[in-house]
Amino acid sequence: MKTVKSKKISNPADIITVSSNALNIAKKIGFSETASYSISIAVSELASNIHKYAKNGYIHLNIIEGKNTNGLEVVAIDNGPGIKNIQDAMKDNYSTSDGLGIGLPGVKRLMDEFEIKSEPKKGTLITTRKWL
Amino acid sequence: MDTKKQKDFQKSSNYARSLIEASLDPLVTISADGKIMDVNEATVRVTGVPREKLIGTDFSNYFTDPEKAKDGYRQVFKDGKVQDYELEIQNVNGDLTPVSYNASVYYDENGEVAGIFAAARDISDLKQVERALSEAITPAMKVWDGILMLPLVGNVDSKRAQIVMETMLTSVKENQIKVAILDVMGVPIIDSAVAGYLVKVIKATKLMGCESIISGISPAVAQTMVNLGLDIGDVTSTSSMENALQMAFSFLELEVIHK
Ligand SMILES: Nc1ncnc2c1ncn2[C@@H]1O[C@H](COP(=O)(O)OP(=O)(O)OP(=O)(O)O)[C@@H](O)[C@H]1O
Ligand SMILES: [Mg+2]
């Protein structure tokens, strides 16, 4: 695993920066146009959540090696309020703000692997991967 | 060379090297087959690749548009130089740096072309201003009786969405617009937040009796939106502006005919 980008998320401009970084990296390592765009939207959703709910946190972009192929791993970490009910949060159209509530379930659909750990008052850690 | 001359030569070449390293501009020498022969520290910084890994690799590797980079050095070998040649350097971390190259061939002691010396100037600030300008203006054009066109360029945040909303509603009212075409070709990222704003704008416009068409949704964007779960419902969307205009005409029961 090689971390190619670690970005602190504390304002809206950071969300745009890190999603375009993800798009550029994905294209460079051989993802298709659609797959690259999917990854960048996933990053945008995770970074927006950090900004919206935890105020700040980090996004790490890692190039990973699998058995047969390489991939891109996106790790989103914050020390924010955490998610009380993960099952609800993963449902379409569930939102505690005025959002559409499709961010988290959407990221899961866009990527190949998705793991979420969250503890109220401690924070949230989301790891998601897409393989070439 | 005697020892004195050798020492002087060593001194002056050390001096030249330190000048090259001191330059904040990425400098590089390229061989006839497009391989990197030497780089300075600024090049290492902007690419995120260590010097020993840069040397011997294709110069064109480090740009978002490798073909344009190749065309650039081919042109230098052909014409002896290029000036103000714009490219975008891609760092391994995904950062892009827009640069403007000045490059020329240089010669060995026998007067033969030895390679290219290329100097890049970082033009991020310039590009930033250009982008800010194009984002600052959100032009709404009446393209036909009853048809409005609003091309969106750049990032859409809540503030921008508010401006788009106002621009759209004002021109719909003032120009008796029946169909509004919102072109999003120039919007780099359409995530759930941006889509949410678009839907809001479209709903408000509909309340004023105006239909909206979103154009400029590429196949990659369309597929991603579906996978993300974005349901823009009964909003009409299409890839090209041409299509959008066709749809607008047919909505207004207008027909374009050959004379
Ligand atoms: N990093 C986080 N910290 C705390 N709560 C979070 C975090 N990310 C998501 N949540 C919670 O999970 C819910 C669902 O998130 P999701 O991204 O799916 O929807 P949303 O952000 O509400 O709306 P949308 O993403 O569609 O604009 C959020 O409303 C919020 O309560
Ligand atoms: Mg969200």
Coordinates of C-alpha atoms and ligand atoms in Angstrom, one line a residue:
Chain A
M1 CA 0.0 0.0 0.0
K2 CA 1.2 3.5 -0.9
T3 CA -0.5 6.6 0.5
V4 CA -0.4 9.1 -2.4
K5 CA -2.5 11.8 -0.8
S6 CA -3.5 12.8 2.7
K7 CA -5.8 15.8 2.8
K8 CA -7.1 17.6 5.8
I9 CA -10.8 18.5 5.3
S10 CA -11.8 21.7 7.0
N11 CA -13.5 23.8 4.3
P12 CA -15.5 23.4 1.1
A13 CA -12.5 24.0 -1.1
D14 CA -10.8 21.0 0.4
I15 CA -13.7 18.8 -0.7
I16 CA -13.2 19.9 -4.3
T17 CA -9.4 19.6 -4.2
V18 CA -9.4 16.1 -2.8
S19 CA -12.1 14.8 -5.2
S20 CA -10.2 16.1 -8.2
N21 CA -7.0 14.6 -6.8
A22 CA -8.8 11.3 -6.7
L23 CA -10.1 11.7 -10.2
N24 CA -6.6 12.4 -11.5
I25 CA -4.9 9.6 -9.6
A26 CA -7.6 7.1 -10.7
K27 CA -7.2 8.0 -14.4
K28 CA -3.4 7.8 -14.1
I29 CA -3.4 4.3 -12.6
G30 CA -5.7 3.1 -15.4
F31 CA -9.3 3.4 -14.2
S32 CA -11.9 4.1 -17.0
E33 CA -13.6 7.5 -17.3
T34 CA -16.7 6.2 -15.5
A35 CA -14.8 4.4 -12.7
S36 CA -12.6 7.4 -12.1
Y37 CA -15.5 9.7 -11.9
S38 CA -17.3 7.3 -9.6
I39 CA -14.3 7.3 -7.2
S40 CA -14.1 11.1 -7.3
I41 CA -17.8 11.3 -6.4
A42 CA -17.4 8.8 -3.6
V43 CA -14.5 11.0 -2.2
S44 CA -16.6 14.1 -2.6
E45 CA -19.5 12.5 -0.6
L46 CA -17.2 11.3 2.2
A47 CA -15.4 14.6 2.4
S48 CA -18.7 16.5 2.4
N49 CA -20.0 14.4 5.3
I50 CA -16.8 15.1 7.3
H51 CA -17.2 18.8 6.7
K52 CA -21.0 18.7 7.4
Y53 CA -21.1 16.5 10.5
A54 CA -17.6 16.5 12.0
K55 CA -16.3 19.9 10.9
N56 CA -13.0 18.5 10.1
G57 CA -11.1 15.3 9.5
Y58 CA -8.9 13.6 6.9
I59 CA -9.2 11.8 3.6
H60 CA -6.3 9.4 2.6
L61 CA -5.9 8.1 -0.9
N62 CA -4.0 4.8 -1.1
I63 CA -2.9 2.8 -4.1
I64 CA -3.3 -0.8 -3.1
E65 CA -2.2 -4.1 -4.5
G66 CA -4.6 -7.1 -4.6
K67 CA -3.9 -10.6 -5.7
N68 CA -4.6 -10.0 -9.4
T69 CA -4.9 -6.3 -9.7
N70 CA -4.3 -2.9 -8.2
G71 CA -6.9 -0.6 -6.8
L72 CA -7.5 2.7 -5.1
E73 CA -8.5 2.9 -1.4
V74 CA -10.2 5.9 0.1
V75 CA -10.0 6.3 3.9
A76 CA -12.2 8.9 5.6
I77 CA -11.5 9.6 9.3
D78 CA -12.9 12.1 11.7
N79 CA -13.2 12.7 15.4
G80 CA -16.7 14.1 15.1
P81 CA -20.0 13.1 16.7
G82 CA -20.1 9.7 15.2
I83 CA -23.2 7.9 13.8
K84 CA -25.7 6.6 16.4
N85 CA -27.4 4.1 14.0
I86 CA -25.2 2.9 11.2
Q87 CA -28.0 0.8 9.7
D88 CA -30.2 3.9 9.3
A89 CA -27.4 6.0 7.9
M90 CA -26.8 3.4 5.2
K91 CA -30.4 3.6 4.0
D92 CA -31.3 5.6 1.0
N93 CA -33.0 8.9 1.7
Y94 CA -32.1 8.9 5.4
S95 CA -30.6 12.2 6.5
T96 CA -30.3 14.0 9.8
S97 CA -29.7 17.2 7.9
D98 CA -31.4 18.6 4.8
G99 CA -29.4 16.3 2.5
L100 CA -30.8 13.9 0.0
G101 CA -29.5 11.1 2.2
I102 CA -27.8 9.2 -0.6
G103 CA -24.2 9.9 0.3
L104 CA -23.3 6.8 2.2
P105 CA -25.4 4.2 0.4
G106 CA -24.3 5.8 -2.8
V107 CA -20.6 5.5 -2.0
K108 CA -21.2 1.8 -1.2
R109 CA -22.8 1.3 -4.7
L110 CA -20.0 3.2 -6.5
M111 CA -17.2 1.3 -4.9
D112 CA -16.3 -2.4 -4.7
E113 CA -15.7 -2.7 -0.9
F114 CA -17.0 -0.6 1.9
E115 CA -16.4 -0.7 5.7
I116 CA -17.7 1.7 8.3
K117 CA -16.8 2.0 12.0
S118 CA -18.4 4.7 14.0
E119 CA -18.9 5.4 17.7
P120 CA -21.0 8.2 19.1
K121 CA -18.9 11.1 20.4
K122 CA -15.7 9.4 19.2
G123 CA -15.8 9.6 15.4
T124 CA -16.2 7.8 12.2
L125 CA -13.8 5.7 10.1
I126 CA -14.8 4.7 6.6
T127 CA -12.6 2.6 4.3
T128 CA -13.7 1.9 0.8
R129 CA -11.9 0.4 -2.2
K130 CA -12.3 0.0 -5.9
W131 CA -10.3 -2.5 -8.0
L132 CA -9.0 -2.0 -11.5
Chain B
M1 CA 43.5 19.6 -18.4
D2 CA 46.1 20.6 -15.8
T3 CA 45.0 20.7 -12.2
K4 CA 44.4 24.4 -12.0
K5 CA 42.1 24.3 -15.1
Q6 CA 40.4 21.2 -13.8
K7 CA 39.7 22.9 -10.5
D8 CA 38.4 26.0 -12.2
F9 CA 36.2 23.8 -14.4
Q10 CA 34.9 21.9 -11.4
K11 CA 34.2 25.2 -9.6
S12 CA 32.3 26.7 -12.5
S13 CA 30.3 23.5 -13.1
N14 CA 29.4 23.4 -9.3
Y15 CA 28.4 27.0 -9.6
A16 CA 26.2 26.2 -12.6
R17 CA 24.6 23.3 -10.8
S18 CA 23.8 25.4 -7.8
L19 CA 22.2 28.0 -10.0
I20 CA 20.0 25.3 -11.6
E21 CA 19.1 23.9 -8.2
A22 CA 18.3 27.3 -6.8
S23 CA 15.8 27.9 -9.6
L24 CA 12.2 27.7 -8.3
D25 CA 11.1 26.8 -11.9
P26 CA 11.1 23.1 -12.8
L27 CA 14.0 22.6 -15.2
V28 CA 14.7 19.5 -17.2
T29 CA 16.9 18.2 -20.1
I30 CA 15.4 15.8 -22.6
S31 CA 17.1 13.5 -25.0
A32 CA 16.1 13.0 -28.7
D33 CA 13.9 10.0 -27.8
G34 CA 12.0 12.0 -25.2
K35 CA 13.6 10.6 -22.1
I36 CA 14.5 12.8 -19.1
M37 CA 18.3 13.2 -18.8
D38 CA 18.5 15.6 -15.8
V39 CA 16.2 17.5 -13.5
N40 CA 16.5 20.0 -10.7
E41 CA 14.9 19.9 -7.3
A42 CA 11.9 22.0 -8.4
T43 CA 11.0 19.2 -10.8
V44 CA 11.2 16.6 -8.1
R45 CA 8.9 18.7 -6.0
V46 CA 6.2 19.4 -8.6
T47 CA 6.0 15.7 -9.8
G48 CA 6.4 14.1 -6.4
V49 CA 8.9 11.6 -8.0
P50 CA 12.5 11.3 -6.7
R51 CA 15.2 12.4 -9.1
E52 CA 16.6 8.8 -9.7
K53 CA 13.1 7.7 -10.7
L54 CA 12.6 10.6 -13.1
I55 CA 15.9 10.2 -15.0
G56 CA 15.6 7.8 -17.9
T57 CA 11.8 7.8 -18.0
D58 CA 9.5 9.4 -20.6
F59 CA 9.2 13.2 -20.2
S60 CA 5.6 12.9 -21.4
N61 CA 4.7 10.6 -18.5
Y62 CA 4.2 13.4 -16.0
F63 CA 1.5 15.4 -17.8
T64 CA -2.2 15.2 -17.9
D65 CA -2.0 15.3 -21.7
P66 CA 1.1 13.2 -22.6
E67 CA 0.4 13.6 -26.4
K68 CA 0.6 17.3 -26.1
A69 CA 3.8 17.0 -24.2
K70 CA 5.3 14.8 -26.9
D71 CA 4.1 17.3 -29.6
G72 CA 5.9 20.0 -27.6
Y73 CA 9.3 18.4 -27.6
R74 CA 9.0 17.2 -31.2
Q75 CA 8.4 20.8 -32.1
V76 CA 11.5 21.9 -30.2
F77 CA 13.6 19.4 -32.2
K78 CA 12.1 20.6 -35.4
D79 CA 12.1 24.4 -34.9
G80 CA 14.9 24.7 -32.3
K81 CA 12.6 26.1 -29.6
V82 CA 9.1 26.7 -28.3
Q83 CA 7.8 29.5 -26.2
D84 CA 4.8 29.7 -23.8
Y85 CA 3.8 26.1 -24.4
E86 CA 1.1 25.3 -21.9
L87 CA 0.9 21.9 -20.2
E88 CA -0.3 20.5 -16.9
I89 CA 2.1 18.6 -14.6
Q90 CA 0.4 15.8 -12.6
N91 CA 1.9 15.0 -9.2
V92 CA 1.7 11.5 -7.9
N93 CA -0.7 12.8 -5.2
G94 CA -3.1 14.0 -7.9
D95 CA -2.3 17.7 -7.7
L96 CA -2.1 19.4 -11.0
T97 CA 0.1 22.4 -11.8
P98 CA -0.5 24.4 -14.9
V99 CA 2.8 25.5 -16.4
S100 CA 4.1 27.4 -19.4
Y101 CA 7.2 26.0 -21.0
N102 CA 10.0 27.7 -22.7
A103 CA 12.4 25.2 -24.3
S104 CA 15.2 25.1 -26.8
V105 CA 17.8 22.7 -28.1
Y106 CA 21.3 22.8 -26.8
Y107 CA 24.5 21.6 -28.4
D108 CA 27.5 19.5 -27.4
E109 CA 31.1 20.6 -27.9
N110 CA 31.0 19.3 -31.5
G111 CA 28.1 21.5 -32.3
E112 CA 25.6 18.6 -32.5
V113 CA 22.2 18.9 -30.9
A114 CA 22.6 17.2 -27.5
G115 CA 19.0 17.5 -26.3
I116 CA 16.4 20.0 -25.1
F117 CA 16.6 22.3 -22.1
A118 CA 13.1 23.1 -20.9
A119 CA 12.0 25.5 -18.2
A120 CA 8.5 25.5 -16.8
R121 CA 6.9 28.5 -15.2
D122 CA 4.1 27.8 -12.7
I123 CA 1.0 29.6 -14.0
S124 CA -1.4 28.4 -11.3
D125 CA -2.2 32.0 -10.2
L126 CA -3.1 33.1 -13.7
K127 CA -5.3 30.1 -14.2
Q128 CA -6.9 30.7 -10.8
V129 CA -7.9 34.2 -11.8
E130 CA -9.2 33.0 -15.1
R131 CA -11.3 30.4 -13.3
A132 CA -12.6 32.8 -10.7
L133 CA -13.6 35.2 -13.5
S134 CA -15.6 32.5 -15.4
E135 CA -17.2 31.4 -12.2
A136 CA -18.1 34.9 -11.2
I137 CA -20.3 35.5 -14.2
T138 CA -23.3 33.3 -14.7
P139 CA -24.6 34.5 -18.0
A140 CA -28.2 33.7 -19.0
M141 CA -28.9 34.1 -22.7
K142 CA -32.2 34.1 -24.4
V143 CA -31.4 31.9 -27.4
W144 CA -34.9 31.9 -28.9
D145 CA -38.3 33.3 -28.2
G146 CA -39.2 31.6 -24.9
I147 CA -35.9 29.6 -24.5
L148 CA -33.2 30.5 -22.0
M149 CA -29.7 29.0 -21.9
L150 CA -27.6 29.1 -18.8
P151 CA -24.2 27.6 -19.0
L152 CA -22.6 26.7 -15.7
V153 CA -18.8 26.7 -15.5
G154 CA -16.8 25.7 -12.4
N155 CA -17.8 24.5 -9.0
V156 CA -21.3 24.8 -7.6
D157 CA -21.5 25.5 -3.9
S158 CA -24.5 26.8 -2.0
K159 CA -23.7 30.4 -2.6
R160 CA -23.3 29.8 -6.4
A161 CA -26.5 27.8 -6.4
Q162 CA -28.2 30.8 -4.9
I163 CA -26.9 33.1 -7.7
V164 CA -28.0 30.7 -10.4
M165 CA -31.4 30.4 -8.8
E166 CA -31.8 34.2 -8.8
T167 CA -30.4 34.7 -12.3
M168 CA -32.7 32.0 -13.6
L169 CA -35.8 33.2 -11.9
T170 CA -35.3 36.8 -12.9
S171 CA -34.7 36.1 -16.6
V172 CA -37.6 33.6 -16.7
K173 CA -39.9 36.4 -15.4
E174 CA -38.5 39.2 -17.5
N175 CA -38.3 37.4 -20.8
Q176 CA -41.4 35.1 -20.6
I177 CA -39.3 32.0 -20.8
K178 CA -41.0 28.7 -21.2
V179 CA -38.0 26.4 -21.4
A180 CA -34.7 26.8 -19.6
I181 CA -31.6 24.9 -20.6
L182 CA -29.1 24.5 -17.8
D183 CA -25.8 23.3 -19.2
V184 CA -23.5 21.6 -16.7
M185 CA -20.7 20.5 -19.0
G186 CA -18.3 22.9 -17.3
V187 CA -19.1 21.6 -13.8
P188 CA -16.3 19.3 -12.7
I189 CA -18.1 17.4 -9.9
I190 CA -21.8 16.6 -9.7
D191 CA -22.3 14.9 -6.3
S192 CA -25.4 14.6 -4.2
A193 CA -25.0 18.2 -2.9
V194 CA -24.7 19.7 -6.4
A195 CA -27.6 17.6 -7.7
G196 CA -29.6 18.8 -4.7
Y197 CA -29.0 22.4 -5.7
L198 CA -29.9 21.7 -9.3
V199 CA -33.2 20.0 -8.3
K200 CA -34.1 23.0 -6.1
V201 CA -33.4 25.5 -8.9
I202 CA -35.5 23.4 -11.3
K203 CA -38.4 23.1 -8.9
A204 CA -38.5 26.8 -8.3
T205 CA -38.4 27.4 -12.1
K206 CA -41.2 25.0 -12.6
L207 CA -43.3 26.9 -10.1
M208 CA -43.0 29.8 -12.5
G209 CA -44.4 27.8 -15.3
C210 CA -41.0 27.1 -16.9
E211 CA -39.7 23.6 -17.9
S212 CA -36.0 22.9 -17.4
I213 CA -33.6 20.7 -19.4
I214 CA -30.2 19.8 -18.1
S215 CA -27.6 19.4 -20.8
G216 CA -23.9 18.5 -20.8
I217 CA -24.3 15.2 -18.8
S218 CA -21.6 12.9 -20.3
P219 CA -22.2 9.1 -20.3
A220 CA -19.6 8.7 -17.4
V221 CA -21.5 11.3 -15.4
A222 CA -24.9 9.9 -16.2
Q223 CA -23.8 6.4 -15.2
T224 CA -22.2 7.6 -11.9
M225 CA -25.3 9.6 -11.0
V226 CA -27.5 6.5 -11.4
N227 CA -25.1 4.4 -9.3
L228 CA -24.9 7.0 -6.6
G229 CA -28.7 6.8 -6.5
L230 CA -29.5 10.3 -7.7
D231 CA -33.0 10.3 -8.9
I232 CA -33.4 13.6 -10.7
G233 CA -36.9 12.4 -11.3
D234 CA -38.8 14.0 -14.1
V235 CA -36.0 16.4 -15.0
T236 CA -35.1 16.0 -18.6
S237 CA -31.4 15.6 -19.2
T238 CA -29.3 15.1 -22.3
S239 CA -25.6 15.0 -23.2
S240 CA -25.4 17.7 -25.8
M241 CA -26.6 21.3 -26.0
E242 CA -27.8 20.5 -29.5
N243 CA -30.2 17.8 -28.2
A244 CA -31.4 20.1 -25.5
L245 CA -32.3 22.8 -28.0
Q246 CA -34.1 20.2 -30.1
M247 CA -36.1 19.2 -27.1
A248 CA -36.9 22.8 -26.3
F249 CA -38.1 23.4 -29.8
S250 CA -40.4 20.4 -29.7
F251 CA -41.7 21.3 -26.3
L252 CA -42.7 24.7 -27.8
E253 CA -44.1 22.9 -30.8
L254 CA -41.6 24.6 -33.1
E255 CA -40.1 22.8 -36.0
V256 CA -36.8 23.5 -37.7
I257 CA -37.2 23.0 -41.5
H258 CA -34.8 23.1 -44.4
K259 CA -35.6 25.8 -46.9
Ligands
LIG1 N1 -18.8 11.6 9.2 C1 -20.0 11.5 9.8 N2 -20.1 11.9 11.1 C2 -21.3 11.8 11.7 N3 -22.5 11.5 11.1 C3 -22.4 11.2 9.8 C4 -21.2 11.2 9.1 N4 -21.4 10.8 7.8 C5 -22.7 10.6 7.8 N5 -23.3 10.8 8.9 C6 -24.8 10.6 9.3 O1 -25.3 9.7 8.4 C7 -26.4 10.2 7.7 C8 -26.5 9.8 6.2 O2 -25.3 10.3 5.5 P1 -25.5 10.4 3.9 O3 -24.2 11.0 3.4 O4 -26.0 9.2 3.4 O5 -26.6 11.5 3.8 P2 -26.6 13.1 4.0 O6 -25.2 13.6 4.2 O7 -27.6 13.4 5.1 O8 -27.2 13.6 2.6 P3 -26.5 13.7 1.2 O9 -25.1 13.0 1.4 O10 -27.3 12.9 0.3 O11 -26.3 15.1 0.8 C9 -26.2 11.7 7.8 O12 -27.4 12.5 7.7 C10 -25.6 11.9 9.2 O13 -26.5 11.8 10.2
MG2 MG -23.7 13.1 2.8

